[in-house]
PDB file of C-alpha atoms in Angstrom:
ATOM      1  CA  MET A   1       0.000   0.000   0.000  1.00  0.00           C
ATOM      2  CA  SER A   2       1.475   3.354  -0.950  1.00  0.00           C
ATOM      3  CA  LYS A   3       1.728   6.208   1.537  1.00  0.00           C
ATOM      4  CA  ARG A   4      -0.965   8.221  -0.249  1.00  0.00           C
ATOM      5  CA  ASP A   5      -3.518   5.418   0.138  1.00  0.00           C
ATOM      6  CA  ASN A   6      -4.055   6.293   3.790  1.00  0.00           C
ATOM      7  CA  ASN A   7      -3.242   9.990   3.636  1.00  0.00           C
ATOM      8  CA  PRO A   8      -6.013  11.979   1.952  1.00  0.00           C
ATOM      9  CA  MET A   9      -3.970  15.185   2.115  1.00  0.00           C
ATOM     10  CA  ALA A  10      -1.132  13.582   0.119  1.00  0.00           C
ATOM     11  CA  GLU A  11      -3.638  12.295  -2.395  1.00  0.00           C
ATOM     12  CA  ILE A  12      -5.284  15.702  -2.746  1.00  0.00           C
ATOM     13  CA  ALA A  13      -1.904  17.342  -3.184  1.00  0.00           C
ATOM     14  CA  ALA A  14      -0.802  14.870  -5.844  1.00  0.00           C
ATOM     15  CA  ASP A  15      -4.093  14.689  -7.736  1.00  0.00           C
ATOM     16  CA  ALA A  16      -5.418  18.245  -7.540  1.00  0.00           C
ATOM     17  CA  LEU A  17      -3.158  20.851  -5.954  1.00  0.00           C
ATOM     18  CA  GLU A  18       0.177  20.138  -7.578  1.00  0.00           C
ATOM     19  CA  PRO A  19      -1.345  19.806 -11.080  1.00  0.00           C
ATOM     20  CA  LEU A  20      -3.171  23.121 -10.533  1.00  0.00           C
ATOM     21  CA  PHE A  21      -0.016  24.843  -9.318  1.00  0.00           C
ATOM     22  CA  ASP A  22       2.115  23.464 -12.136  1.00  0.00           C
ATOM     23  CA  GLY A  23      -0.526  24.032 -14.807  1.00  0.00           C
ATOM     24  CA  MET A  24      -1.185  27.776 -14.464  1.00  0.00           C
ATOM     25  CA  SER A  25       1.690  30.010 -15.412  1.00  0.00           C
ATOM     26  CA  GLY A  26       0.448  33.035 -13.452  1.00  0.00           C
ATOM     27  CA  LEU A  27      -0.037  31.130 -10.236  1.00  0.00           C
ATOM     28  CA  TYR A  28       2.813  31.699  -7.798  1.00  0.00           C
ATOM     29  CA  GLY A  29       1.238  30.424  -4.598  1.00  0.00           C
ATOM     30  CA  LEU A  30      -1.288  27.796  -3.582  1.00  0.00           C
ATOM     31  CA  MET A  31      -2.219  26.810  -0.055  1.00  0.00           C
ATOM     32  CA  LEU A  32      -4.586  24.504   1.745  1.00  0.00           C
ATOM     33  CA  ALA A  33      -5.346  25.396   5.356  1.00  0.00           C
ATOM     34  CA  SER A  34      -7.797  24.493   8.081  1.00  0.00           C
ATOM     35  CA  ALA A  35     -10.821  26.779   8.292  1.00  0.00           C
ATOM     36  CA  ASP A  36      -9.393  28.294  11.480  1.00  0.00           C
ATOM     37  CA  GLY A  37      -6.078  29.144   9.884  1.00  0.00           C
ATOM     38  CA  GLU A  38      -3.590  26.295  10.339  1.00  0.00           C
ATOM     39  CA  PRO A  39      -1.549  25.573   7.186  1.00  0.00           C
ATOM     40  CA  LYS A  40      -1.825  22.009   5.856  1.00  0.00           C
ATOM     41  CA  TRP A  41      -0.123  22.137   2.460  1.00  0.00           C
ATOM     42  CA  ALA A  42       1.462  24.942   0.473  1.00  0.00           C
ATOM     43  CA  ARG A  43       3.524  25.835  -2.558  1.00  0.00           C
ATOM     44  CA  LEU A  44       4.576  29.430  -2.064  1.00  0.00           C
ATOM     45  CA  ARG A  45       7.132  31.776  -3.513  1.00  0.00           C
ATOM     46  CA  ASP A  46      10.180  32.435  -1.329  1.00  0.00           C
ATOM     47  CA  GLY A  47       9.419  34.993   1.347  1.00  0.00           C
ATOM     48  CA  MET A  48       5.708  34.233   1.614  1.00  0.00           C
ATOM     49  CA  GLU A  49       4.927  33.184   5.170  1.00  0.00           C
ATOM     50  CA  GLU A  50       2.742  30.100   5.213  1.00  0.00           C
ATOM     51  CA  ASP A  51       1.559  30.437   8.831  1.00  0.00           C
ATOM     52  CA  ARG A  52       0.642  34.078   8.462  1.00  0.00           C
ATOM     53  CA  LEU A  53      -1.125  33.616   5.126  1.00  0.00           C
ATOM     54  CA  ALA A  54      -3.140  30.634   6.402  1.00  0.00           C
ATOM     55  CA  ALA A  55      -4.423  32.695   9.342  1.00  0.00           C
ATOM     56  CA  MET A  56      -5.170  35.643   7.035  1.00  0.00           C
ATOM     57  CA  ALA A  57      -7.126  33.402   4.657  1.00  0.00           C
ATOM     58  CA  SER A  58      -9.289  32.314   7.583  1.00  0.00           C
ATOM     59  CA  SER A  59      -9.916  35.937   8.615  1.00  0.00           C
ATOM     60  CA  LEU A  60     -10.619  36.948   5.009  1.00  0.00           C
ATOM     61  CA  VAL A  61     -13.190  34.224   4.375  1.00  0.00           C
ATOM     62  CA  ALA A  62     -14.854  34.656   7.777  1.00  0.00           C
ATOM     63  CA  LEU A  63     -15.183  38.418   7.352  1.00  0.00           C
ATOM     64  CA  SER A  64     -16.314  38.062   3.717  1.00  0.00           C
ATOM     65  CA  GLU A  65     -19.072  35.677   4.703  1.00  0.00           C
ATOM     66  CA  THR A  66     -20.161  37.913   7.587  1.00  0.00           C
ATOM     67  CA  MET A  67     -20.252  40.914   5.236  1.00  0.00           C
ATOM     68  CA  ALA A  68     -22.261  38.992   2.640  1.00  0.00           C
ATOM     69  CA  LYS A  69     -24.715  37.949   5.327  1.00  0.00           C
ATOM     70  CA  ALA A  70     -25.079  41.574   6.459  1.00  0.00           C
ATOM     71  CA  ALA A  71     -25.988  42.429   2.847  1.00  0.00           C
ATOM     72  CA  ASP A  72     -28.650  39.711   2.770  1.00  0.00           C
ATOM     73  CA  GLN A  73     -26.459  37.453   0.656  1.00  0.00           C
ATOM     74  CA  ARG A  74     -25.687  33.839   1.404  1.00  0.00           C
ATOM     75  CA  LEU A  75     -23.565  30.917   0.266  1.00  0.00           C
ATOM     76  CA  SER A  76     -20.248  32.655  -0.389  1.00  0.00           C
ATOM     77  CA  GLU A  77     -18.296  31.056  -3.224  1.00  0.00           C
ATOM     78  CA  PHE A  78     -15.031  33.000  -3.382  1.00  0.00           C
ATOM     79  CA  ALA A  79     -13.306  35.773  -1.470  1.00  0.00           C
ATOM     80  CA  ILE A  80     -11.395  37.668  -4.154  1.00  0.00           C
ATOM     81  CA  VAL A  81      -8.824  40.397  -3.546  1.00  0.00           C
ATOM     82  CA  GLN A  82      -7.946  42.079  -6.849  1.00  0.00           C
ATOM     83  CA  ASN A  83      -5.055  44.487  -6.582  1.00  0.00           C
ATOM     84  CA  SER A  84      -2.429  46.247  -8.699  1.00  0.00           C
ATOM     85  CA  ASP A  85      -0.192  43.198  -8.771  1.00  0.00           C
ATOM     86  CA  GLY A  86      -2.603  40.323  -9.062  1.00  0.00           C
ATOM     87  CA  TYR A  87      -5.203  38.288  -7.289  1.00  0.00           C
ATOM     88  CA  VAL A  88      -5.725  36.539  -3.983  1.00  0.00           C
ATOM     89  CA  VAL A  89      -8.540  34.004  -4.131  1.00  0.00           C
ATOM     90  CA  SER A  90      -9.792  31.995  -1.140  1.00  0.00           C
ATOM     91  CA  LEU A  91     -12.618  29.492  -1.077  1.00  0.00           C
ATOM     92  CA  ARG A  92     -13.987  26.887   1.222  1.00  0.00           C
ATOM     93  CA  ILE A  93     -13.449  23.167   0.958  1.00  0.00           C
ATOM     94  CA  GLY A  94     -16.466  22.104   2.968  1.00  0.00           C
ATOM     95  CA  GLN A  95     -16.648  23.431   6.533  1.00  0.00           C
ATOM     96  CA  GLU A  96     -13.173  22.427   7.641  1.00  0.00           C
ATOM     97  CA  TYR A  97     -10.663  23.604   5.023  1.00  0.00           C
ATOM     98  CA  LEU A  98      -9.798  26.566   2.808  1.00  0.00           C
ATOM     99  CA  LEU A  99      -7.974  26.762  -0.499  1.00  0.00           C
ATOM    100  CA  SER A 100      -6.102  29.970  -1.330  1.00  0.00           C
ATOM    101  CA  ALA A 101      -4.422  30.907  -4.602  1.00  0.00           C
ATOM    102  CA  PHE A 102      -2.041  33.790  -5.316  1.00  0.00           C
ATOM    103  CA  ALA A 103      -1.716  34.819  -8.959  1.00  0.00           C
ATOM    104  CA  ARG A 104      -0.113  37.534 -11.078  1.00  0.00           C
ATOM    105  CA  ARG A 105      -2.282  40.226 -12.672  1.00  0.00           C
ATOM    106  CA  ASP A 106      -1.914  38.720 -16.163  1.00  0.00           C
ATOM    107  CA  THR A 107      -3.734  35.585 -15.002  1.00  0.00           C
ATOM    108  CA  ASN A 108      -7.210  35.001 -16.423  1.00  0.00           C
ATOM    109  CA  LEU A 109      -9.395  35.428 -13.351  1.00  0.00           C
ATOM    110  CA  GLY A 110     -12.242  33.323 -14.700  1.00  0.00           C
ATOM    111  CA  MET A 111      -9.877  30.465 -15.420  1.00  0.00           C
ATOM    112  CA  LEU A 112      -8.275  30.816 -12.000  1.00  0.00           C
ATOM    113  CA  LEU A 113     -11.648  30.665 -10.234  1.00  0.00           C
ATOM    114  CA  SER A 114     -12.767  27.690 -12.317  1.00  0.00           C
ATOM    115  CA  LYS A 115      -9.599  25.692 -11.684  1.00  0.00           C
ATOM    116  CA  CYS A 116      -9.605  26.517  -7.970  1.00  0.00           C
ATOM    117  CA  GLN A 117     -13.221  25.393  -7.704  1.00  0.00           C
ATOM    118  CA  SER A 118     -12.402  22.119  -9.471  1.00  0.00           C
ATOM    119  CA  ALA A 119      -9.484  21.481  -7.126  1.00  0.00           C
ATOM    120  CA  ALA A 120     -11.648  22.335  -4.112  1.00  0.00           C
ATOM    121  CA  ASP A 121     -14.391  19.978  -5.315  1.00  0.00           C
ATOM    122  CA  HIS A 122     -11.847  17.199  -5.738  1.00  0.00           C
ATOM    123  CA  ALA A 123     -10.393  17.854  -2.277  1.00  0.00           C
ATOM    124  CA  SER A 124     -13.857  17.968  -0.759  1.00  0.00           C
ATOM    125  CA  SER A 125     -14.729  14.556  -2.179  1.00  0.00           C
ATOM    126  CA  LYS A 126     -11.578  13.075  -0.643  1.00  0.00           C
ATOM    127  CA  LEU A 127     -11.990  14.758   2.740  1.00  0.00           C
ATOM    128  CA  SER A 128     -15.688  14.046   3.263  1.00  0.00           C
TER     129      SER A 128
ATOM    130  CA  MET B  19     -21.833  65.869  18.449  1.00  0.00           C
ATOM    131  CA  ASP B  20     -21.986  62.352  19.789  1.00  0.00           C
ATOM    132  CA  ARG B  21     -18.657  60.759  20.522  1.00  0.00           C
ATOM    133  CA  SER B  22     -17.576  57.161  20.096  1.00  0.00           C
ATOM    134  CA  TYR B  23     -15.023  55.177  22.031  1.00  0.00           C
ATOM    135  CA  LYS B  24     -13.307  51.985  20.961  1.00  0.00           C
ATOM    136  CA  PHE B  25     -12.422  49.226  23.394  1.00  0.00           C
ATOM    137  CA  LEU B  26     -10.911  45.819  22.709  1.00  0.00           C
ATOM    138  CA  PHE B  27     -11.570  42.456  24.288  1.00  0.00           C
ATOM    139  CA  THR B  28      -8.697  40.047  24.014  1.00  0.00           C
ATOM    140  CA  GLY B  29      -7.496  36.821  25.612  1.00  0.00           C
ATOM    141  CA  PRO B  30      -6.831  33.183  24.780  1.00  0.00           C
ATOM    142  CA  PRO B  31      -9.088  31.026  22.591  1.00  0.00           C
ATOM    143  CA  GLY B  32     -12.259  29.914  24.331  1.00  0.00           C
ATOM    144  CA  VAL B  33     -12.065  32.469  27.150  1.00  0.00           C
ATOM    145  CA  GLY B  34     -15.377  34.060  26.144  1.00  0.00           C
ATOM    146  CA  LYS B  35     -14.613  37.255  24.232  1.00  0.00           C
ATOM    147  CA  THR B  36     -17.510  36.704  21.831  1.00  0.00           C
ATOM    148  CA  THR B  37     -19.782  35.879  24.770  1.00  0.00           C
ATOM    149  CA  ALA B  38     -18.725  38.996  26.678  1.00  0.00           C
ATOM    150  CA  ILE B  39     -19.465  41.293  23.745  1.00  0.00           C
ATOM    151  CA  ALA B  40     -22.800  39.560  23.115  1.00  0.00           C
ATOM    152  CA  ALA B  41     -23.674  39.984  26.809  1.00  0.00           C
ATOM    153  CA  ILE B  42     -23.338  43.746  26.755  1.00  0.00           C
ATOM    154  CA  SER B  43     -23.929  44.831  23.160  1.00  0.00           C
ATOM    155  CA  ASP B  44     -27.060  46.840  22.410  1.00  0.00           C
ATOM    156  CA  ILE B  45     -26.995  45.631  18.810  1.00  0.00           C
ATOM    157  CA  GLU B  46     -26.830  42.126  17.449  1.00  0.00           C
ATOM    158  CA  PRO B  47     -23.099  41.420  17.614  1.00  0.00           C
ATOM    159  CA  VAL B  48     -21.091  40.831  14.461  1.00  0.00           C
ATOM    160  CA  THR B  49     -19.176  37.574  14.646  1.00  0.00           C
ATOM    161  CA  THR B  50     -16.702  35.906  12.292  1.00  0.00           C
ATOM    162  CA  GLU B  51     -16.481  32.304  13.380  1.00  0.00           C
ATOM    163  CA  MET B  52     -14.982  29.303  11.617  1.00  0.00           C
ATOM    164  CA  LYS B  53     -14.915  25.651  12.580  1.00  0.00           C
ATOM    165  CA  SER B  54     -12.258  24.910  15.193  1.00  0.00           C
ATOM    166  CA  SER B  55      -9.523  22.387  14.540  1.00  0.00           C
ATOM    167  CA  GLY B  56      -6.924  20.583  16.637  1.00  0.00           C
ATOM    168  CA  GLU B  57      -7.144  20.635  20.430  1.00  0.00           C
ATOM    169  CA  LEU B  58      -9.432  23.655  20.409  1.00  0.00           C
ATOM    170  CA  ALA B  59     -12.109  21.556  18.699  1.00  0.00           C
ATOM    171  CA  ASN B  60     -12.379  19.575  21.945  1.00  0.00           C
ATOM    172  CA  ILE B  61     -13.324  22.767  23.777  1.00  0.00           C
ATOM    173  CA  LYS B  62     -15.579  24.517  21.277  1.00  0.00           C
ATOM    174  CA  GLU B  63     -16.915  23.895  17.809  1.00  0.00           C
ATOM    175  CA  MET B  64     -16.407  27.374  16.371  1.00  0.00           C
ATOM    176  CA  THR B  65     -13.720  30.023  16.880  1.00  0.00           C
ATOM    177  CA  THR B  66     -13.383  33.698  15.948  1.00  0.00           C
ATOM    178  CA  THR B  67     -10.843  34.242  13.174  1.00  0.00           C
ATOM    179  CA  ALA B  68     -11.304  37.911  12.259  1.00  0.00           C
ATOM    180  CA  LEU B  69     -13.168  39.954  14.861  1.00  0.00           C
ATOM    181  CA  ASP B  70     -16.246  40.366  16.998  1.00  0.00           C
ATOM    182  CA  PHE B  71     -18.067  43.660  17.088  1.00  0.00           C
ATOM    183  CA  GLY B  72     -20.748  45.106  19.306  1.00  0.00           C
ATOM    184  CA  GLU B  73     -21.983  48.520  20.394  1.00  0.00           C
ATOM    185  CA  LEU B  74     -23.012  49.976  23.694  1.00  0.00           C
ATOM    186  CA  LYS B  75     -25.131  53.117  23.555  1.00  0.00           C
ATOM    187  CA  LEU B  76     -24.528  55.499  26.436  1.00  0.00           C
ATOM    188  CA  GLN B  77     -26.937  58.016  27.905  1.00  0.00           C
ATOM    189  CA  GLY B  78     -26.445  61.271  26.013  1.00  0.00           C
ATOM    190  CA  GLY B  79     -25.839  59.568  22.709  1.00  0.00           C
ATOM    191  CA  ASP B  80     -22.194  58.574  22.976  1.00  0.00           C
ATOM    192  CA  VAL B  81     -21.377  55.109  21.663  1.00  0.00           C
ATOM    193  CA  VAL B  82     -18.859  52.539  22.890  1.00  0.00           C
ATOM    194  CA  ARG B  83     -17.648  50.286  20.085  1.00  0.00           C
ATOM    195  CA  LEU B  84     -16.487  46.898  21.317  1.00  0.00           C
ATOM    196  CA  TYR B  85     -14.104  44.775  19.267  1.00  0.00           C
ATOM    197  CA  GLY B  86     -13.076  41.229  20.113  1.00  0.00           C
ATOM    198  CA  THR B  87      -9.827  39.827  18.789  1.00  0.00           C
ATOM    199  CA  PRO B  88      -9.184  36.250  17.690  1.00  0.00           C
ATOM    200  CA  GLY B  89      -7.442  34.399  20.504  1.00  0.00           C
ATOM    201  CA  GLN B  90      -4.796  32.347  18.737  1.00  0.00           C
ATOM    202  CA  ARG B  91      -1.385  33.934  18.410  1.00  0.00           C
ATOM    203  CA  ARG B  92      -1.289  33.256  14.670  1.00  0.00           C
ATOM    204  CA  PHE B  93      -3.905  36.018  14.361  1.00  0.00           C
ATOM    205  CA  GLN B  94      -1.530  38.598  15.784  1.00  0.00           C
ATOM    206  CA  PHE B  95      -1.912  40.609  12.565  1.00  0.00           C
ATOM    207  CA  MET B  96      -5.590  41.090  13.505  1.00  0.00           C
ATOM    208  CA  TRP B  97      -4.610  42.241  16.988  1.00  0.00           C
ATOM    209  CA  GLU B  98      -2.425  44.924  15.390  1.00  0.00           C
ATOM    210  CA  LEU B  99      -5.195  46.011  13.002  1.00  0.00           C
ATOM    211  CA  LEU B 100      -7.796  46.187  15.750  1.00  0.00           C
ATOM    212  CA  LEU B 101      -5.504  48.167  18.061  1.00  0.00           C
ATOM    213  CA  GLU B 102      -5.765  51.254  15.886  1.00  0.00           C
ATOM    214  CA  GLY B 103      -7.754  53.947  17.637  1.00  0.00           C
ATOM    215  CA  ALA B 104      -8.528  51.820  20.686  1.00  0.00           C
ATOM    216  CA  LEU B 105      -8.813  53.593  24.034  1.00  0.00           C
ATOM    217  CA  GLY B 106      -8.249  50.523  26.158  1.00  0.00           C
ATOM    218  CA  VAL B 107      -8.285  46.764  26.337  1.00  0.00           C
ATOM    219  CA  VAL B 108     -10.052  44.173  28.464  1.00  0.00           C
ATOM    220  CA  ILE B 109      -7.791  41.132  28.876  1.00  0.00           C
ATOM    221  CA  LEU B 110      -9.846  38.049  29.697  1.00  0.00           C
ATOM    222  CA  ILE B 111      -8.040  35.168  31.402  1.00  0.00           C
ATOM    223  CA  ASP B 112      -9.592  31.748  31.971  1.00  0.00           C
ATOM    224  CA  ASN B 113      -8.368  30.290  35.273  1.00  0.00           C
ATOM    225  CA  MET B 114      -9.289  26.786  34.082  1.00  0.00           C
ATOM    226  CA  ARG B 115      -6.615  26.866  31.390  1.00  0.00           C
ATOM    227  CA  GLU B 116      -3.278  25.169  31.950  1.00  0.00           C
ATOM    228  CA  ASP B 117      -1.202  28.302  32.552  1.00  0.00           C
ATOM    229  CA  PRO B 118      -3.362  31.369  33.239  1.00  0.00           C
ATOM    230  CA  LEU B 119      -0.378  33.458  34.368  1.00  0.00           C
ATOM    231  CA  GLY B 120       1.469  32.558  31.173  1.00  0.00           C
ATOM    232  CA  ASP B 121      -1.628  33.609  29.220  1.00  0.00           C
ATOM    233  CA  LEU B 122      -1.537  36.948  31.057  1.00  0.00           C
ATOM    234  CA  ASP B 123       2.105  37.403  30.021  1.00  0.00           C
ATOM    235  CA  ILE B 124       1.245  36.897  26.349  1.00  0.00           C
ATOM    236  CA  TYR B 125      -1.512  39.493  26.223  1.00  0.00           C
ATOM    237  CA  VAL B 126       0.182  42.059  28.461  1.00  0.00           C
ATOM    238  CA  GLU B 127       3.300  41.845  26.287  1.00  0.00           C
ATOM    239  CA  ASN B 128       1.399  42.023  23.008  1.00  0.00           C
ATOM    240  CA  PHE B 129      -0.743  44.950  24.081  1.00  0.00           C
ATOM    241  CA  SER B 130       2.003  46.703  26.057  1.00  0.00           C
ATOM    242  CA  GLY B 131       1.919  49.794  23.845  1.00  0.00           C
ATOM    243  CA  LEU B 132      -1.798  50.330  24.328  1.00  0.00           C
ATOM    244  CA  ILE B 133      -1.565  49.556  28.050  1.00  0.00           C
ATOM    245  CA  ALA B 134       1.206  52.134  28.484  1.00  0.00           C
ATOM    246  CA  GLU B 135      -0.618  54.781  26.443  1.00  0.00           C
ATOM    247  CA  THR B 136      -4.121  54.311  27.802  1.00  0.00           C
ATOM    248  CA  GLY B 137      -5.180  51.469  30.055  1.00  0.00           C
ATOM    249  CA  ALA B 138      -6.339  47.927  30.526  1.00  0.00           C
ATOM    250  CA  VAL B 139      -8.242  45.747  32.918  1.00  0.00           C
ATOM    251  CA  VAL B 140      -7.930  42.017  33.540  1.00  0.00           C
ATOM    252  CA  GLY B 141     -11.093  39.922  33.794  1.00  0.00           C
ATOM    253  CA  LEU B 142     -10.489  36.590  35.496  1.00  0.00           C
ATOM    254  CA  THR B 143     -13.060  33.954  34.568  1.00  0.00           C
ATOM    255  CA  ARG B 144     -13.954  30.630  36.168  1.00  0.00           C
ATOM    256  CA  SER B 145     -11.934  31.380  39.309  1.00  0.00           C
ATOM    257  CA  ASP B 146     -14.999  30.150  41.207  1.00  0.00           C
ATOM    258  CA  VAL B 147     -14.379  26.688  39.741  1.00  0.00           C
ATOM    259  CA  LYS B 148     -10.573  26.807  40.040  1.00  0.00           C
ATOM    260  CA  PRO B 149      -9.451  29.395  42.617  1.00  0.00           C
ATOM    261  CA  GLU B 150      -5.709  29.006  42.005  1.00  0.00           C
ATOM    262  CA  PRO B 151      -3.826  31.001  40.951  1.00  0.00           C
ATOM    263  CA  GLY B 152      -5.565  33.651  43.004  1.00  0.00           C
ATOM    264  CA  ILE B 153      -5.891  37.335  42.264  1.00  0.00           C
ATOM    265  CA  ASP B 154      -2.744  38.152  44.268  1.00  0.00           C
ATOM    266  CA  ALA B 155      -0.703  35.958  41.935  1.00  0.00           C
ATOM    267  CA  PHE B 156      -2.010  37.957  38.976  1.00  0.00           C
ATOM    268  CA  TYR B 157      -1.101  41.260  40.641  1.00  0.00           C
ATOM    269  CA  GLU B 158       2.385  39.910  41.374  1.00  0.00           C
ATOM    270  CA  ARG B 159       2.776  38.806  37.760  1.00  0.00           C
ATOM    271  CA  LEU B 160       1.630  42.219  36.512  1.00  0.00           C
ATOM    272  CA  GLN B 161       4.311  43.838  38.667  1.00  0.00           C
ATOM    273  CA  THR B 162       6.960  41.879  36.769  1.00  0.00           C
ATOM    274  CA  HIS B 163       5.715  43.723  33.671  1.00  0.00           C
ATOM    275  CA  ASN B 164       5.864  47.037  35.580  1.00  0.00           C
ATOM    276  CA  VAL B 165       2.156  47.605  35.129  1.00  0.00           C
ATOM    277  CA  MET B 166      -0.611  47.960  37.663  1.00  0.00           C
ATOM    278  CA  LEU B 167      -4.021  46.999  36.326  1.00  0.00           C
ATOM    279  CA  PRO B 168      -7.303  46.136  38.015  1.00  0.00           C
ATOM    280  CA  VAL B 169      -7.939  42.371  38.148  1.00  0.00           C
ATOM    281  CA  LEU B 170     -11.601  41.468  38.563  1.00  0.00           C
ATOM    282  CA  GLU B 171     -13.217  38.082  38.885  1.00  0.00           C
ATOM    283  CA  CYS B 172     -16.144  37.874  36.505  1.00  0.00           C
ATOM    284  CA  ASP B 173     -18.714  35.754  34.765  1.00  0.00           C
ATOM    285  CA  ILE B 174     -18.605  37.135  31.254  1.00  0.00           C
ATOM    286  CA  ARG B 175     -22.028  35.724  30.458  1.00  0.00           C
ATOM    287  CA  ARG B 176     -23.493  38.335  32.814  1.00  0.00           C
ATOM    288  CA  ARG B 177     -24.042  41.822  31.460  1.00  0.00           C
ATOM    289  CA  ASP B 178     -23.427  43.376  34.884  1.00  0.00           C
ATOM    290  CA  ASP B 179     -20.023  41.728  35.163  1.00  0.00           C
ATOM    291  CA  VAL B 180     -18.949  42.888  31.704  1.00  0.00           C
ATOM    292  CA  SER B 181     -20.245  46.362  32.515  1.00  0.00           C
ATOM    293  CA  LEU B 182     -18.136  46.346  35.689  1.00  0.00           C
ATOM    294  CA  LEU B 183     -15.038  45.499  33.642  1.00  0.00           C
ATOM    295  CA  LEU B 184     -15.725  48.414  31.299  1.00  0.00           C
ATOM    296  CA  ASP B 185     -16.337  50.770  34.219  1.00  0.00           C
ATOM    297  CA  ALA B 186     -13.003  49.708  35.727  1.00  0.00           C
ATOM    298  CA  LEU B 187     -11.303  50.227  32.378  1.00  0.00           C
ATOM    299  CA  ILE B 188     -12.752  53.709  31.980  1.00  0.00           C
ATOM    300  CA  SER B 189     -11.673  54.599  35.521  1.00  0.00           C
ATOM    301  CA  THR B 190      -8.160  53.390  34.730  1.00  0.00           C
ATOM    302  CA  ILE B 191      -8.014  55.530  31.604  1.00  0.00           C
ATOM    303  CA  GLU B 192      -9.371  58.619  33.379  1.00  0.00           C
ATOM    304  CA  ASN B 193      -6.642  58.327  35.984  1.00  0.00           C
TER     305      ASN B 193
END
């Protein structure tokens, strides 16, 4: 039995996260964290702090969902930070995990969201 | 013109910051909770990861804005964001935790700037269930940080107790 057979995180990384990271040229960071901000897996550019970013992703998603609720909106899909240098995208994987992607500005946002959602769906099926 | 004042509630995970703000807020409190993981999941299902927010309306129209910080140290960036403009901080310590005096050290050190500039008060919870360390031990520990703050035993589920903490904090700041 291989190591990944009894480690869903290794399987998710090999089957969904690493192919996503390697397959999008504008993507320079990808991270899976617990919903309350503990890093579980990451591929990040040098200098990006995994612990800090995992906690920030948790704050970002929690505050985004609270803000949506205050505006009579429900079922958040993505928290998207678009800035002068690129995109930060965070989304839930069920109730217990978050996926965050960091991409350059020349990345196609629609493609990024679609691929992140696919990876999150794959991860969700393995973690449930 | 009505004035507003900003106070923070901080302390370790599970101490009851969200509960304290909910107990005293005149509006429905804003919460940002996510599912807990690790050891914390044994204590509570959800944990604050961004902030809590509530408001207390004073006679005369002034408003006290209450912000709760996330408890875990990895959210220190939120502590720094929430500090801006704050007039004082309520440090909640749970005496049932493994090292309540060590918890006090963490929050006194991290909020030392605000404590030196304005003021703080320590709310000691569940000391009725676990009396040791006693209040004197907390005062002694505060002396090692060269600060003198009120330490009050409280049940943060009770509005009167939270109100007492805020009154003590305001008195500290006025002095």
